[in-house]
PDB file of C-alpha atoms in Angstrom:
ATOM      1  CA  UNK A  21      77.629  13.972 151.474  1.00 67.00           C
ATOM      2  CA  UNK A  22      74.355  14.044 149.640  1.00 82.00           C
ATOM      3  CA  UNK A  23      73.908  11.669 146.744  1.00 86.00           C
ATOM      4  CA  UNK A  24      73.400  13.255 143.412  1.00 90.00           C
ATOM      5  CA  UNK A  25      70.088  12.114 141.749  1.00 93.00           C
ATOM      6  CA  UNK A  26      70.575  11.062 138.183  1.00 92.00           C
ATOM      7  CA  UNK A  27      67.995   9.781 135.650  1.00 95.00           C
ATOM      8  CA  UNK A  28      68.971   7.758 132.675  1.00 94.00           C
ATOM      9  CA  UNK A  29      67.290   6.034 129.788  1.00 95.00           C
ATOM     10  CA  UNK A  30      68.448   2.511 129.020  1.00 94.00           C
ATOM     11  CA  UNK A  31      67.361   0.466 125.892  1.00 94.00           C
ATOM     12  CA  UNK A  32      67.394  -3.276 125.585  1.00 91.00           C
ATOM     13  CA  UNK A  33      67.642  -3.698 121.799  1.00 89.00           C
ATOM     14  CA  UNK A  34      66.646  -7.202 120.940  1.00 87.00           C
ATOM     15  CA  UNK A  35      67.501  -9.237 117.814  1.00 83.00           C
ATOM     16  CA  UNK A  36      64.067 -10.247 116.322  1.00 82.00           C
ATOM     17  CA  UNK A  37      65.707 -12.826 114.062  1.00 82.00           C
ATOM     18  CA  UNK A  38      67.031 -14.805 116.873  1.00 80.00           C
ATOM     19  CA  UNK A  39      65.102 -17.761 118.257  1.00 79.00           C
ATOM     20  CA  UNK A  40      66.731 -17.113 121.708  1.00 79.00           C
ATOM     21  CA  UNK A  41      66.450 -13.732 123.468  1.00 80.00           C
ATOM     22  CA  UNK A  42      69.645 -11.762 122.536  1.00 85.00           C
ATOM     23  CA  UNK A  43      70.289  -8.079 123.443  1.00 88.00           C
ATOM     24  CA  UNK A  44      72.882  -5.602 122.470  1.00 89.00           C
ATOM     25  CA  UNK A  45      75.292  -4.474 125.263  1.00 90.00           C
ATOM     26  CA  UNK A  46      77.880  -1.782 124.869  1.00 90.00           C
ATOM     27  CA  UNK A  47      81.214  -1.291 126.853  1.00 89.00           C
ATOM     28  CA  UNK A  48      81.167   1.777 129.179  1.00 82.00           C
ATOM     29  CA  UNK A  49      83.738   4.371 128.240  1.00 75.00           C
ATOM     30  CA  UNK A  50      86.778   5.080 130.331  1.00 76.00           C
ATOM     31  CA  UNK A  51      86.339   7.941 132.837  1.00 76.00           C
ATOM     32  CA  UNK A  52      82.564   7.126 133.338  1.00 70.00           C
ATOM     33  CA  UNK A  53      80.778   5.313 136.190  1.00 69.00           C
ATOM     34  CA  UNK A  54      81.462   1.607 135.951  1.00 71.00           C
ATOM     35  CA  UNK A  55      84.013   2.173 133.105  1.00 72.00           C
ATOM     36  CA  UNK A  56      84.937  -0.915 131.249  1.00 78.00           C
ATOM     37  CA  UNK A  57      81.837  -3.015 132.171  1.00 87.00           C
ATOM     38  CA  UNK A  58      79.190  -3.954 129.790  1.00 90.00           C
ATOM     39  CA  UNK A  59      75.527  -2.528 129.875  1.00 90.00           C
ATOM     40  CA  UNK A  60      72.531  -1.604 127.871  1.00 92.00           C
ATOM     41  CA  UNK A  61      72.975   1.521 125.764  1.00 92.00           C
ATOM     42  CA  UNK A  62      72.078   4.476 128.098  1.00 92.00           C
ATOM     43  CA  UNK A  63      72.022   8.203 128.171  1.00 93.00           C
ATOM     44  CA  UNK A  64      71.381  10.659 130.959  1.00 93.00           C
ATOM     45  CA  UNK A  65      68.022  12.472 130.916  1.00 95.00           C
ATOM     46  CA  UNK A  66      68.699  16.165 131.523  1.00 91.00           C
ATOM     47  CA  UNK A  67      66.796  19.349 131.624  1.00 85.00           C
ATOM     48  CA  UNK A  68      63.701  19.172 129.520  1.00 84.00           C
ATOM     49  CA  UNK A  69      64.767  15.921 127.832  1.00 84.00           C
ATOM     50  CA  UNK A  70      62.364  13.020 128.214  1.00 90.00           C
ATOM     51  CA  UNK A  71      63.188   9.324 128.493  1.00 91.00           C
ATOM     52  CA  UNK A  72      62.225   8.698 124.821  1.00 91.00           C
ATOM     53  CA  UNK A  73      64.633  11.393 123.442  1.00 92.00           C
ATOM     54  CA  UNK A  74      67.319  10.173 125.758  1.00 94.00           C
ATOM     55  CA  UNK A  75      66.754   6.601 124.648  1.00 93.00           C
ATOM     56  CA  UNK A  76      67.196   7.618 120.850  1.00 92.00           C
ATOM     57  CA  UNK A  77      70.340   9.500 121.978  1.00 92.00           C
ATOM     58  CA  UNK A  78      71.744   6.301 123.851  1.00 92.00           C
ATOM     59  CA  UNK A  79      71.174   4.325 120.661  1.00 91.00           C
ATOM     60  CA  UNK A  80      72.839   6.887 118.298  1.00 90.00           C
ATOM     61  CA  UNK A  81      75.755   7.059 120.551  1.00 88.00           C
ATOM     62  CA  UNK A  82      76.274   3.254 120.141  1.00 87.00           C
ATOM     63  CA  UNK A  83      75.777   3.572 116.316  1.00 86.00           C
ATOM     64  CA  UNK A  84      72.280   1.912 116.505  1.00 87.00           C
ATOM     65  CA  UNK A  85      68.691   2.950 115.794  1.00 85.00           C
ATOM     66  CA  UNK A  86      65.208   1.865 116.388  1.00 86.00           C
ATOM     67  CA  UNK A  87      61.864   3.318 115.277  1.00 77.00           C
ATOM     68  CA  UNK A  88      59.650   1.849 117.908  1.00 79.00           C
ATOM     69  CA  UNK A  89      60.705   1.880 121.580  1.00 85.00           C
ATOM     70  CA  UNK A  90      58.496   0.278 124.469  1.00 88.00           C
ATOM     71  CA  UNK A  91      58.884   1.608 127.809  1.00 91.00           C
ATOM     72  CA  UNK A  92      58.829  -1.157 130.285  1.00 92.00           C
ATOM     73  CA  UNK A  93      59.585   0.310 133.689  1.00 94.00           C
ATOM     74  CA  UNK A  94      62.028   1.799 135.993  1.00 94.00           C
ATOM     75  CA  UNK A  95      65.056   0.571 138.060  1.00 94.00           C
ATOM     76  CA  UNK A  96      66.517   2.329 140.960  1.00 94.00           C
ATOM     77  CA  UNK A  97      70.238   1.715 142.102  1.00 92.00           C
ATOM     78  CA  UNK A  98      71.888   3.666 144.932  1.00 91.00           C
ATOM     79  CA  UNK A  99      75.695   4.174 144.377  1.00 87.00           C
ATOM     80  CA  UNK A 100      77.909   5.807 146.943  1.00 86.00           C
ATOM     81  CA  UNK A 101      77.651   9.286 145.327  1.00 87.00           C
ATOM     82  CA  UNK A 102      74.689   8.763 143.065  1.00 88.00           C
ATOM     83  CA  UNK A 103      71.054   7.801 143.215  1.00 93.00           C
ATOM     84  CA  UNK A 104      70.192   6.547 139.818  1.00 92.00           C
ATOM     85  CA  UNK A 105      66.808   5.989 138.290  1.00 94.00           C
ATOM     86  CA  UNK A 106      66.880   4.097 134.901  1.00 95.00           C
ATOM     87  CA  UNK A 107      63.808   4.289 132.661  1.00 96.00           C
ATOM     88  CA  UNK A 108      64.148   0.999 130.833  1.00 95.00           C
ATOM     89  CA  UNK A 109      62.819   0.514 127.302  1.00 93.00           C
ATOM     90  CA  UNK A 110      62.914  -2.336 124.865  1.00 90.00           C
ATOM     91  CA  UNK A 111      63.189  -2.198 121.165  1.00 90.00           C
ATOM     92  CA  UNK A 112      64.103  -4.398 118.088  1.00 85.00           C
ATOM     93  CA  UNK A 113      66.789  -3.973 115.394  1.00 80.00           C
ATOM     94  CA  UNK A 114      68.165  -5.994 112.656  1.00 72.00           C
ATOM     95  CA  UNK A 115      71.282  -3.984 112.735  1.00 63.00           C
ATOM     96  CA  UNK A 116      74.159  -6.330 113.404  1.00 63.00           C
ATOM     97  CA  UNK A 117      76.562  -5.111 116.227  1.00 61.00           C
ATOM     98  CA  UNK A 118      79.928  -5.851 114.761  1.00 64.00           C
ATOM     99  CA  UNK A 119      81.864  -3.216 116.701  1.00 70.00           C
ATOM    100  CA  UNK A 120      84.684  -3.453 119.367  1.00 73.00           C
ATOM    101  CA  UNK A 121      82.525  -1.738 121.905  1.00 82.00           C
ATOM    102  CA  UNK A 122      79.091  -3.555 121.422  1.00 85.00           C
ATOM    103  CA  UNK A 123      77.949  -7.157 121.067  1.00 85.00           C
ATOM    104  CA  UNK A 124      74.995  -9.445 121.158  1.00 87.00           C
ATOM    105  CA  UNK A 125      74.389 -11.234 124.555  1.00 87.00           C
ATOM    106  CA  UNK A 126      72.110 -13.790 125.795  1.00 86.00           C
ATOM    107  CA  UNK A 127      70.849 -12.669 129.296  1.00 84.00           C
ATOM    108  CA  UNK A 128      71.525 -16.048 130.686  1.00 82.00           C
ATOM    109  CA  UNK A 129      75.210 -15.705 129.560  1.00 82.00           C
ATOM    110  CA  UNK A 130      75.955 -12.373 131.378  1.00 81.00           C
ATOM    111  CA  UNK A 131      78.249 -14.150 133.805  1.00 82.00           C
ATOM    112  CA  UNK A 132      80.848 -14.361 130.834  1.00 86.00           C
ATOM    113  CA  UNK A 133      81.049 -10.546 130.630  1.00 87.00           C
ATOM    114  CA  UNK A 134      82.061  -7.842 133.273  1.00 87.00           C
ATOM    115  CA  UNK A 135      78.550  -6.654 133.991  1.00 87.00           C
ATOM    116  CA  UNK A 136      77.426  -4.518 137.003  1.00 88.00           C
ATOM    117  CA  UNK A 137      74.498  -5.427 139.250  1.00 89.00           C
ATOM    118  CA  UNK A 138      72.911  -2.298 137.912  1.00 90.00           C
ATOM    119  CA  UNK A 139      73.182  -3.403 134.258  1.00 90.00           C
ATOM    120  CA  UNK A 140      71.883  -6.902 135.316  1.00 90.00           C
ATOM    121  CA  UNK A 141      68.740  -5.248 136.931  1.00 93.00           C
ATOM    122  CA  UNK A 142      68.041  -3.101 133.935  1.00 92.00           C
ATOM    123  CA  UNK A 143      68.307  -6.043 131.414  1.00 89.00           C
ATOM    124  CA  UNK A 144      66.249  -8.310 133.749  1.00 90.00           C
ATOM    125  CA  UNK A 145      63.385  -5.765 133.799  1.00 92.00           C
ATOM    126  CA  UNK A 146      63.329  -5.384 130.081  1.00 85.00           C
ATOM    127  CA  UNK A 147      63.342  -9.214 129.659  1.00 82.00           C
ATOM    128  CA  UNK A 148      60.762  -9.959 132.294  1.00 78.00           C
ATOM    129  CA  UNK A 149      58.245  -6.974 132.063  1.00 55.00           C
ATOM    130  CA  UNK A 150      58.038  -6.695 128.295  1.00 46.00           C
ATOM    131  CA  UNK A 151      56.797 -10.268 128.149  1.00 51.00           C
ATOM    132  CA  UNK A 152      54.251 -10.045 131.066  1.00 47.00           C
ATOM    133  CA  UNK A 153      52.386  -6.720 130.915  1.00 42.00           C
ATOM    134  CA  UNK A 154      51.198  -4.015 128.506  1.00 41.00           C
ATOM    135  CA  UNK A 155      53.758  -1.375 127.710  1.00 39.00           C
ATOM    136  CA  UNK A 156      53.359   2.034 126.341  1.00 43.00           C
ATOM    137  CA  UNK A 157      54.405   2.100 122.690  1.00 43.00           C
ATOM    138  CA  UNK A 158      56.061   5.219 121.244  1.00 42.00           C
ATOM    139  CA  UNK A 159      56.673   5.299 117.462  1.00 42.00           C
ATOM    140  CA  UNK A 160      59.413   7.717 116.688  1.00 41.00           C
ATOM    141  CA  UNK A 161      58.188   8.279 113.182  1.00 40.00           C
ATOM    142  CA  UNK A 162      54.779   9.780 114.252  1.00 35.00           C
ATOM    143  CA  UNK A 163      55.575  10.544 117.942  1.00 37.00           C
ATOM    144  CA  UNK A 164      52.090   9.067 118.702  1.00 36.00           C
ATOM    145  CA  UNK A 165      51.569   7.152 121.874  1.00 36.00           C
ATOM    146  CA  UNK A 166      49.124   4.388 122.361  1.00 36.00           C
ATOM    147  CA  UNK A 167      48.689   1.186 124.345  1.00 35.00           C
ATOM    148  CA  UNK A 168      50.497  -1.771 122.703  1.00 35.00           C
TER     149      UNK A 168
END
């Protein structure tokens, strides 16, 4: 059978107050692909929705928000019945994550959680690329785009 192509927006939300890199991960809902595992907040990009709108939607579903989101790149993962392309972004928040379905995690400590290889790829891209190259900065308040 043909694989269904899926596009998602993932957001690596970093804690700017921490001296070590910490990002928020959320537990995937029951009945979804990779249910019960931990991943970056994500939302499917459908129809005319762009990656930025989907990124804000992903954060809102997790009870989070960020005004400025930096697109850092794409990750592709082929599953048995899906070909998934993730548009990975990075943002900062000072919103604490105390909730049963979300938590702060140091990327080096992912082995302590149930995390898929797909989630590891998306977080690795956000950590690596945002520190080594220029990213496109999009400010939700003005919706202006400029090189950061």
